[in-house]
């Protein structure tokens, strides 16, 4: 199964640029882990339900009330770049 | 300096009896920190000014007889993946080197109410991913018992500061053992509460369904006091619960030794501690029996699919857009790609990639989906075990602390050091590690206890009785004695 | 080879709640950027989501209004994709357990009723807004500004089955859906404000074929007009490609309002592997019978119910649909007026034609408080009973819009009441016949156009004070016996 593991596709999906040298190391490490987790294939899970949480709990909903938010200053203070109260990024459309 | 810090209850009595002032304690703890930090590198940042100021407010309260409670004036260290308003929260990542939190985590808000003071923020494996604190972008933390050894991880800094006496207690977070394993390596108490009893709001998420904040302390009673002050339902955390804490039916307890954690892969040292404690428990009238939880052997595999899958999405928000590191680029996508390439360390990248793969089209059922189902089976195995047993016992770690660089070559070697702690996270169980002895090379050894969900207080009671029986009173070598 | 288009619509509806979907920030309508943010909707590290109960009530109402069944045990998923205006780089949405499934909406196209099958209605959160700076052309931006006020605003996505067959049908569907959310009171429903935003999935296939063609998604249509044009354009484009034996690629295209064409988007966003998985921050959501009942009880009106009420007054389907989709006060005014006129068509015509026309001309958007159904019915009855001419009725209406008058007394006081007195008419008719002997001689039968001319002459000589119907009656009797 590790043969269809394409590090370029995955890094692209994860939005992480990888250098060639890094790719080799990561590919190797991931293959080791994937080989290990292959053991799960021997467990019969046909009738098993899926648990997302360790404790079963029903979602509690919040009343529709607004409370004061972060001040504009606090919201923006970590921003790498701002302009006229906006966050600025390099163009997101080519 | 005096590493031998009294328990929180004793400190509280000293404050009440006017034999010690909180500010004096703070100065003493700070002095310990100044003495050890250059070697240990356990704190990433010390809050001297605000800490001293707060402890002086405690002085006032004790003077006027208006102290708030047992934590009033107690200096506590905070793992640097928990947000404290106005301070940096770096997660030991380059990604957040300049990130200043604009809000308090719920647990921080609760601790502020208790009158406790913060010593500062402690080192961790980047984004809590690791078992040795070697993955910190700001350099590793050393083990106070021997600086050639790792303090464990990911809460290595939080364990080391308590062990070294540069904080009375600390908060850590535990996703697969990140409180218990470093507590074990550093010879202190580490408690991971039942999932949902302590709010995760403000804890920078690694794996949301597994993460839980808990205390690292010198004594079990200290852990109980901290837990008491940070537990409780939080409307800001949808996974938070309104716990009904349980008590065992009988005074005479039935305790199960997990067979799968007492075999090959777990050192004799570690097994011996369990056997030693078993003897003590039997001597005091409890019943201890070996029991089998066969799927325990699958826990590591389940964990290394679920945790990376969740983290791959949780860590998507680190993109250079609104906060943190930003690498220059001509377009947004390139900027995000480069920022994440530069900002994340290797282990973090590895887990994000692993999780991305496990969730991707065509592999979901095979990996993530299957892991969830095996997790369900593990949960029901535990439920069955707790029909028969009040508590379960095992080693906390397969072996005592290892040396730097010893497990960095093969990822699996490092992952295996969480073998005994991961099952409790998968099942959401409360679990505690307490120090019980020393190895031949004078490194701490420990045992782990697990309870059913919401048995937190009775688990602490049992841990405390074991603590009394083993009376572990060794101190780390490097900090022993006076300056 | 004959080709038929198939269209599926995906519509995002912004809910009109006080606070956002997963945090307590106020939903704001402002140009001031980044003023309603918290760690959760800004995607700061450590923040967690907690869902808004009202929003869940609203989506249950919408699902019921669209005749869906409700998923009692559902959950939220994370939809993963990187985009700068999506703070967490995943959107909390729903995947395999949407709140509403398998519903339908009745829609009206001109004079006929159709049904659009709804596949799913699910809950999600909105993104922030991007402003692309540069030379003004979208494809040469120099930087992008981000405002996250909209981030986390509750959105409901309504997805139809691929069964819409024309641009007109798509427009009628959006009109019906828009009216539904307005009547339910769950969204402001303003297209120009982006309260409703729609994408169209379009394919063409051979007539009679069971298989659908390659699907192209069209985005960025912000009015019903552009929706209609974009769909027509895209059908034409695809049809031509198939006829020219070119293969259509599955892609997302965007409607260029200036060029009036659809263009391929070519952004890197398009990695379609969203890696949906259940959000571990949110336990499963149970919508029980009690919750459904509470939501159901909040439904006062739906366009379907309103349309039935209108049809029951005797109005045609297209007229009913017109009022159904119009302003609320006009709908209510019609219903109360027709109760007193018993004449649906003339009431409809008078209110939608004359009344709305004069209000437009006078530039008033609200009726003066003295203009009620009683007065309007009185006025309609006046001209319907031939007591005043239609011209006079229009004058009376104009007066009524500026002054509190009683139409009937006003007509009498101002000498506008038409005479139906046959003696008086006979006198007038006789003199017109006498004065127009040359025309009378040319008359061949009662249907002759010249009869109308003679009626007109009589009306003129009476200064329109007589009833034209009675005039014609008397005139024909005089001429043809
Ligand atoms: Mg959507
Ligand atoms: Zn917010």
PDB file of C-alpha atoms and ligand atoms in Angstrom, chain C residues 12 122 124 157, ligand 1:
ATOM      1  CA  UNK C  12     -26.188  29.539   0.619  1.00  0.00           C
ATOM      2  CA  UNK C 122     -27.222  21.608   5.860  1.00  0.00           C
ATOM      3  CA  UNK C 124     -22.367  25.636   8.055  1.00  0.00           C
ATOM      4  CA  UNK C 157     -26.810  25.440   2.223  1.00  0.00           C
TER       5      UNK C 157
HETATM    6 MG1  LIG D   1     -21.203  25.116   1.355  1.00  0.00          MG
END
